[in-house]
């Protein structure tokens, strides 16, 4: 094969490849594929969360009052939130609707209304060009389902909100708890972990069992029954 023939062969191969990719993108533009290769499935919505979302009988709106911008160490929060909320949206057959709102861009009346509902910013520190700065930031979710409303301050997660992986892992349980509470307002709702590792202070206590346990065996048996 001559040099000219090789050139045109590579040229048309590349041309048809990019043409194919372009056509595929047009048809699957709205399709999102996510592969979870982590050992603890931190990027996979748990089956229990899917069941709760699929049990919704009416639209649940989730308003994400998130400051823009956030401190640098919380910049991943909107991305992690959107990932999880889109999964809940899919599991609920689009009965979960959500929007992101930066309260700082809204009117004073809007912010006053939030304050009356006890949705307030928190003072957080950050650094800018080596200088330490302090600002007030919103990191809230507000759930509305029929006449029920539930608030969730993400900063109550502590260190879990700083790590994107930990936040992704925790969000399904916290969101599920709110959904379950609103769909069953008279029920007591809690989170039962499968991680049977006790706090460090208990591990160091005298008489602590050799096998790790969270001491919820009897509770599990009651729920299963």
mmCIF file of C-alpha atoms in Angstrom:
data_model
loop_
_atom_site.group_PDB
_atom_site.id
_atom_site.type_symbol
_atom_site.label_atom_id
_atom_site.label_comp_id
_atom_site.label_asym_id
_atom_site.label_seq_id
_atom_site.Cartn_x
_atom_site.Cartn_y
_atom_site.Cartn_z
ATOM 1 C CA UNK A 1 0.000 0.000 0.000
ATOM 2 C CA UNK A 2 1.418 3.357 -0.996
ATOM 3 C CA UNK A 3 1.840 6.271 1.399
ATOM 4 C CA UNK A 4 -1.044 8.112 -0.267
ATOM 5 C CA UNK A 5 -3.350 5.106 0.084
ATOM 6 C CA UNK A 6 -2.458 4.746 3.775
ATOM 7 C CA UNK A 7 -3.238 8.422 4.362
ATOM 8 C CA UNK A 8 -6.699 8.219 2.784
ATOM 9 C CA UNK A 9 -7.437 4.948 4.578
ATOM 10 C CA UNK A 10 -6.667 6.504 7.977
ATOM 11 C CA UNK A 11 -8.476 9.687 7.014
ATOM 12 C CA UNK A 12 -11.765 7.965 6.122
ATOM 13 C CA UNK A 13 -11.487 5.606 9.098
ATOM 14 C CA UNK A 14 -11.151 8.556 11.458
ATOM 15 C CA UNK A 15 -13.887 10.487 9.682
ATOM 16 C CA UNK A 16 -16.436 7.671 9.937
ATOM 17 C CA UNK A 17 -15.464 7.012 13.555
ATOM 18 C CA UNK A 18 -16.179 10.587 14.642
ATOM 19 C CA UNK A 19 -19.334 10.645 12.505
ATOM 20 C CA UNK A 20 -20.576 7.497 14.262
ATOM 21 C CA UNK A 21 -19.816 8.943 17.695
ATOM 22 C CA UNK A 22 -21.683 12.122 16.790
ATOM 23 C CA UNK A 23 -24.775 10.236 15.631
ATOM 24 C CA UNK A 24 -24.804 8.057 18.763
ATOM 25 C CA UNK A 25 -24.557 11.138 20.972
ATOM 26 C CA UNK A 26 -27.577 12.681 19.263
ATOM 27 C CA UNK A 27 -29.744 9.641 19.996
ATOM 28 C CA UNK A 28 -28.582 8.932 23.555
ATOM 29 C CA UNK A 29 -28.021 12.496 24.728
ATOM 30 C CA UNK A 30 -30.439 12.017 27.630
ATOM 31 C CA UNK A 31 -29.072 8.651 28.723
ATOM 32 C CA UNK A 32 -26.706 8.574 31.700
ATOM 33 C CA UNK A 33 -24.593 5.507 32.414
ATOM 34 C CA UNK A 34 -22.720 5.175 35.689
ATOM 35 C CA UNK A 35 -20.457 2.282 36.601
ATOM 36 C CA UNK A 36 -19.860 1.538 40.275
ATOM 37 C CA UNK A 37 -16.588 -0.339 40.745
ATOM 38 C CA UNK A 38 -16.195 0.385 44.467
ATOM 39 C CA UNK A 39 -16.172 -2.491 46.954
ATOM 40 C CA UNK A 40 -18.864 -0.911 49.142
ATOM 41 C CA UNK A 41 -21.106 0.155 46.217
ATOM 42 C CA UNK A 42 -20.984 3.758 47.387
ATOM 43 C CA UNK A 43 -22.195 4.986 43.996
ATOM 44 C CA UNK A 44 -25.162 2.608 43.754
ATOM 45 C CA UNK A 45 -28.571 3.569 45.138
ATOM 46 C CA UNK A 46 -29.495 0.906 47.737
ATOM 47 C CA UNK A 47 -32.505 -1.314 47.013
ATOM 48 C CA UNK A 48 -34.273 -0.043 50.140
ATOM 49 C CA UNK A 49 -33.987 3.546 48.869
ATOM 50 C CA UNK A 50 -35.371 2.491 45.493
ATOM 51 C CA UNK A 51 -38.360 0.822 47.172
ATOM 52 C CA UNK A 52 -39.144 3.929 49.205
ATOM 53 C CA UNK A 53 -38.888 6.165 46.135
ATOM 54 C CA UNK A 54 -41.049 3.838 44.047
ATOM 55 C CA UNK A 55 -43.709 3.933 46.770
ATOM 56 C CA UNK A 56 -44.418 7.645 46.319
ATOM 57 C CA UNK A 57 -48.002 8.291 45.246
ATOM 58 C CA UNK A 58 -47.639 12.019 44.584
ATOM 59 C CA UNK A 59 -44.936 14.462 43.574
ATOM 60 C CA UNK A 60 -42.235 15.153 46.147
ATOM 61 C CA UNK A 61 -40.392 18.407 45.536
ATOM 62 C CA UNK A 62 -36.902 18.893 46.936
ATOM 63 C CA UNK A 63 -35.504 22.402 47.003
ATOM 64 C CA UNK A 64 -31.754 22.501 47.445
ATOM 65 C CA UNK A 65 -30.825 25.787 49.081
ATOM 66 C CA UNK A 66 -27.117 25.700 48.326
ATOM 67 C CA UNK A 67 -24.896 28.767 48.337
ATOM 68 C CA UNK A 68 -22.975 29.449 45.155
ATOM 69 C CA UNK A 69 -20.068 29.377 45.520
ATOM 70 C CA UNK A 70 -19.462 27.169 48.542
ATOM 71 C CA UNK A 71 -16.157 26.966 50.409
ATOM 72 C CA UNK A 72 -13.550 25.095 48.373
ATOM 73 C CA UNK A 73 -13.757 21.979 50.567
ATOM 74 C CA UNK A 74 -17.521 21.741 49.885
ATOM 75 C CA UNK A 75 -17.403 22.419 46.138
ATOM 76 C CA UNK A 76 -18.364 18.784 45.437
ATOM 77 C CA UNK A 77 -21.673 19.001 47.342
ATOM 78 C CA UNK A 78 -23.898 20.165 44.432
ATOM 79 C CA UNK A 79 -22.439 17.490 42.152
ATOM 80 C CA UNK A 80 -22.956 14.697 44.682
ATOM 81 C CA UNK A 81 -26.472 15.933 45.443
ATOM 82 C CA UNK A 82 -27.473 16.057 41.800
ATOM 83 C CA UNK A 83 -26.152 12.525 41.245
ATOM 84 C CA UNK A 84 -28.209 11.081 44.086
ATOM 85 C CA UNK A 85 -31.354 13.108 43.412
ATOM 86 C CA UNK A 86 -31.362 12.045 39.762
ATOM 87 C CA UNK A 87 -31.217 8.429 40.951
ATOM 88 C CA UNK A 88 -34.190 9.000 43.266
ATOM 89 C CA UNK A 89 -35.988 10.716 40.413
ATOM 90 C CA UNK A 90 -35.508 7.687 38.189
ATOM 91 C CA UNK A 91 -36.516 5.224 40.917
ATOM 92 C CA UNK A 92 -39.713 7.198 41.600
ATOM 93 C CA UNK A 93 -40.745 7.386 37.921
ATOM 94 C CA UNK A 94 -40.151 11.151 38.000
ATOM 95 C CA UNK A 95 -42.279 11.763 41.110
ATOM 96 C CA UNK A 96 -39.191 13.283 42.753
ATOM 97 C CA UNK A 97 -38.585 16.785 41.435
ATOM 98 C CA UNK A 98 -35.717 18.988 42.570
ATOM 99 C CA UNK A 99 -34.145 22.364 41.938
ATOM 100 C CA UNK A 100 -31.062 24.205 43.155
ATOM 101 C CA UNK A 101 -31.484 27.701 44.574
ATOM 102 C CA UNK A 102 -28.742 30.057 45.756
ATOM 103 C CA UNK A 103 -30.525 32.154 48.410
ATOM 104 C CA UNK A 104 -27.934 34.929 48.094
ATOM 105 C CA UNK A 105 -29.280 35.630 44.603
ATOM 106 C CA UNK A 106 -32.851 35.997 45.850
ATOM 107 C CA UNK A 107 -34.708 38.936 47.423
ATOM 108 C CA UNK A 108 -34.560 39.960 51.066
ATOM 109 C CA UNK A 109 -38.166 38.818 51.457
ATOM 110 C CA UNK A 110 -37.152 35.382 50.205
ATOM 111 C CA UNK A 111 -34.314 35.139 52.728
ATOM 112 C CA UNK A 112 -36.573 36.404 55.530
ATOM 113 C CA UNK A 113 -39.078 33.684 54.683
ATOM 114 C CA UNK A 114 -36.336 31.073 54.921
ATOM 115 C CA UNK A 115 -35.278 32.451 58.285
ATOM 116 C CA UNK A 116 -38.856 32.170 59.584
ATOM 117 C CA UNK A 117 -38.744 28.492 58.613
ATOM 118 C CA UNK A 118 -35.428 28.196 60.507
ATOM 119 C CA UNK A 119 -33.450 27.705 57.298
ATOM 120 C CA UNK A 120 -30.443 29.852 58.036
ATOM 121 C CA UNK A 121 -26.837 30.081 56.791
ATOM 122 C CA UNK A 122 -23.888 28.837 58.797
ATOM 123 C CA UNK A 123 -20.625 30.691 59.303
ATOM 124 C CA UNK A 124 -17.804 28.740 57.651
ATOM 125 C CA UNK A 125 -14.153 29.497 57.054
ATOM 126 C CA UNK A 126 -12.264 29.194 53.789
ATOM 127 C CA UNK A 127 -9.030 30.469 52.298
ATOM 128 C CA UNK A 128 -8.560 32.801 49.350
ATOM 129 C CA UNK A 129 -5.050 33.419 48.063
ATOM 130 C CA UNK A 130 -3.566 32.259 51.319
ATOM 131 C CA UNK A 131 -5.827 34.544 53.359
ATOM 132 C CA UNK A 132 -8.423 33.071 55.710
ATOM 133 C CA UNK A 133 -11.954 34.334 55.085
ATOM 134 C CA UNK A 134 -15.280 33.740 56.803
ATOM 135 C CA UNK A 135 -18.675 33.671 55.124
ATOM 136 C CA UNK A 136 -22.289 32.610 55.684
ATOM 137 C CA UNK A 137 -23.360 29.607 53.604
ATOM 138 C CA UNK A 138 -26.595 27.689 53.001
ATOM 139 C CA UNK A 139 -26.366 23.890 52.684
ATOM 140 C CA UNK A 140 -30.009 22.842 53.108
ATOM 141 C CA UNK A 141 -32.565 20.539 51.517
ATOM 142 C CA UNK A 142 -36.301 21.155 51.952
ATOM 143 C CA UNK A 143 -38.675 18.293 51.119
ATOM 144 C CA UNK A 144 -42.379 18.875 50.400
ATOM 145 C CA UNK A 145 -44.888 16.050 49.926
ATOM 146 C CA UNK A 146 -48.557 16.965 50.117
ATOM 147 C CA UNK A 147 -48.965 18.861 53.388
ATOM 148 C CA UNK A 148 -45.771 17.397 54.842
ATOM 149 C CA UNK A 149 -42.458 19.256 54.905
ATOM 150 C CA UNK A 150 -39.070 18.109 56.143
ATOM 151 C CA UNK A 151 -35.770 20.008 56.331
ATOM 152 C CA UNK A 152 -32.276 18.578 56.145
ATOM 153 C CA UNK A 153 -29.130 20.508 56.989
ATOM 154 C CA UNK A 154 -26.266 18.728 55.255
ATOM 155 C CA UNK A 155 -23.726 20.256 57.624
ATOM 156 C CA UNK A 156 -25.118 18.065 60.384
ATOM 157 C CA UNK A 157 -23.306 15.184 58.640
ATOM 158 C CA UNK A 158 -20.051 16.505 60.105
ATOM 159 C CA UNK A 159 -16.973 15.179 58.340
ATOM 160 C CA UNK A 160 -19.113 13.076 55.992
ATOM 161 C CA UNK A 161 -20.059 16.210 54.054
ATOM 162 C CA UNK A 162 -16.413 17.087 53.406
ATOM 163 C CA UNK A 163 -15.628 13.806 51.644
ATOM 164 C CA UNK A 164 -17.513 13.342 48.374
ATOM 165 C CA UNK A 165 -17.352 9.546 48.686
ATOM 166 C CA UNK A 166 -18.753 9.630 52.233
ATOM 167 C CA UNK A 167 -21.437 12.111 51.224
ATOM 168 C CA UNK A 168 -22.518 9.947 48.282
ATOM 169 C CA UNK A 169 -22.703 6.948 50.590
ATOM 170 C CA UNK A 170 -24.749 8.729 53.272
ATOM 171 C CA UNK A 171 -27.204 10.719 51.161
ATOM 172 C CA UNK A 172 -29.438 7.775 50.117
ATOM 173 C CA UNK A 173 -30.169 6.893 53.744
ATOM 174 C CA UNK A 174 -30.821 10.467 54.827
ATOM 175 C CA UNK A 175 -33.060 11.206 51.824
ATOM 176 C CA UNK A 176 -34.900 7.893 52.271
ATOM 177 C CA UNK A 177 -35.515 8.741 55.906
ATOM 178 C CA UNK A 178 -37.182 12.023 54.930
ATOM 179 C CA UNK A 179 -39.289 10.390 52.209
ATOM 180 C CA UNK A 180 -40.388 7.606 54.552
ATOM 181 C CA UNK A 181 -41.267 10.105 57.274
ATOM 182 C CA UNK A 182 -43.431 12.206 54.937
ATOM 183 C CA UNK A 183 -45.246 9.226 53.443
ATOM 184 C CA UNK A 184 -45.815 7.793 56.940
ATOM 185 C CA UNK A 185 -46.085 10.893 59.171
ATOM 186 C CA UNK A 186 -47.154 8.924 62.255
ATOM 187 C CA UNK A 187 -44.290 6.460 62.070
ATOM 188 C CA UNK A 188 -40.914 6.646 63.781
ATOM 189 C CA UNK A 189 -38.169 6.430 61.188
ATOM 190 C CA UNK A 190 -34.517 5.601 61.762
ATOM 191 C CA UNK A 191 -31.466 4.301 59.962
ATOM 192 C CA UNK A 192 -30.198 0.800 60.729
ATOM 193 C CA UNK A 193 -26.619 0.288 59.638
ATOM 194 C CA UNK A 194 -25.201 -3.017 58.473
ATOM 195 C CA UNK A 195 -21.739 -1.946 59.591
ATOM 196 C CA UNK A 196 -21.206 -3.937 62.790
ATOM 197 C CA UNK A 197 -18.213 -1.978 64.037
ATOM 198 C CA UNK A 198 -18.620 -0.252 67.385
ATOM 199 C CA UNK A 199 -17.179 3.180 68.218
ATOM 200 C CA UNK A 200 -13.519 3.176 69.178
ATOM 201 C CA UNK A 201 -14.246 4.061 72.800
ATOM 202 C CA UNK A 202 -16.416 0.943 73.117
ATOM 203 C CA UNK A 203 -13.797 -1.227 71.459
ATOM 204 C CA UNK A 204 -11.353 -0.155 74.151
ATOM 205 C CA UNK A 205 -13.802 -0.771 76.984
ATOM 206 C CA UNK A 206 -13.290 -3.765 79.230
ATOM 207 C CA UNK A 207 -15.498 -6.737 78.510
ATOM 208 C CA UNK A 208 -16.217 -5.731 74.903
ATOM 209 C CA UNK A 209 -16.979 -8.831 72.759
ATOM 210 C CA UNK A 210 -14.282 -10.056 70.389
ATOM 211 C CA UNK A 211 -16.643 -10.183 67.418
ATOM 212 C CA UNK A 212 -17.632 -6.690 66.169
ATOM 213 C CA UNK A 213 -21.292 -5.906 66.784
ATOM 214 C CA UNK A 214 -23.546 -2.860 66.779
ATOM 215 C CA UNK A 215 -25.850 -4.474 69.383
ATOM 216 C CA UNK A 216 -28.883 -4.285 67.095
ATOM 217 C CA UNK A 217 -29.469 -8.043 66.773
ATOM 218 C CA UNK A 218 -32.712 -7.998 68.756
ATOM 219 C CA UNK A 219 -33.949 -4.949 66.851
ATOM 220 C CA UNK A 220 -33.259 -6.643 63.524
ATOM 221 C CA UNK A 221 -35.073 -9.763 64.651
ATOM 222 C CA UNK A 222 -38.116 -7.683 65.627
ATOM 223 C CA UNK A 223 -38.184 -5.821 62.317
ATOM 224 C CA UNK A 224 -37.758 -9.001 60.301
ATOM 225 C CA UNK A 225 -40.600 -10.628 62.237
#
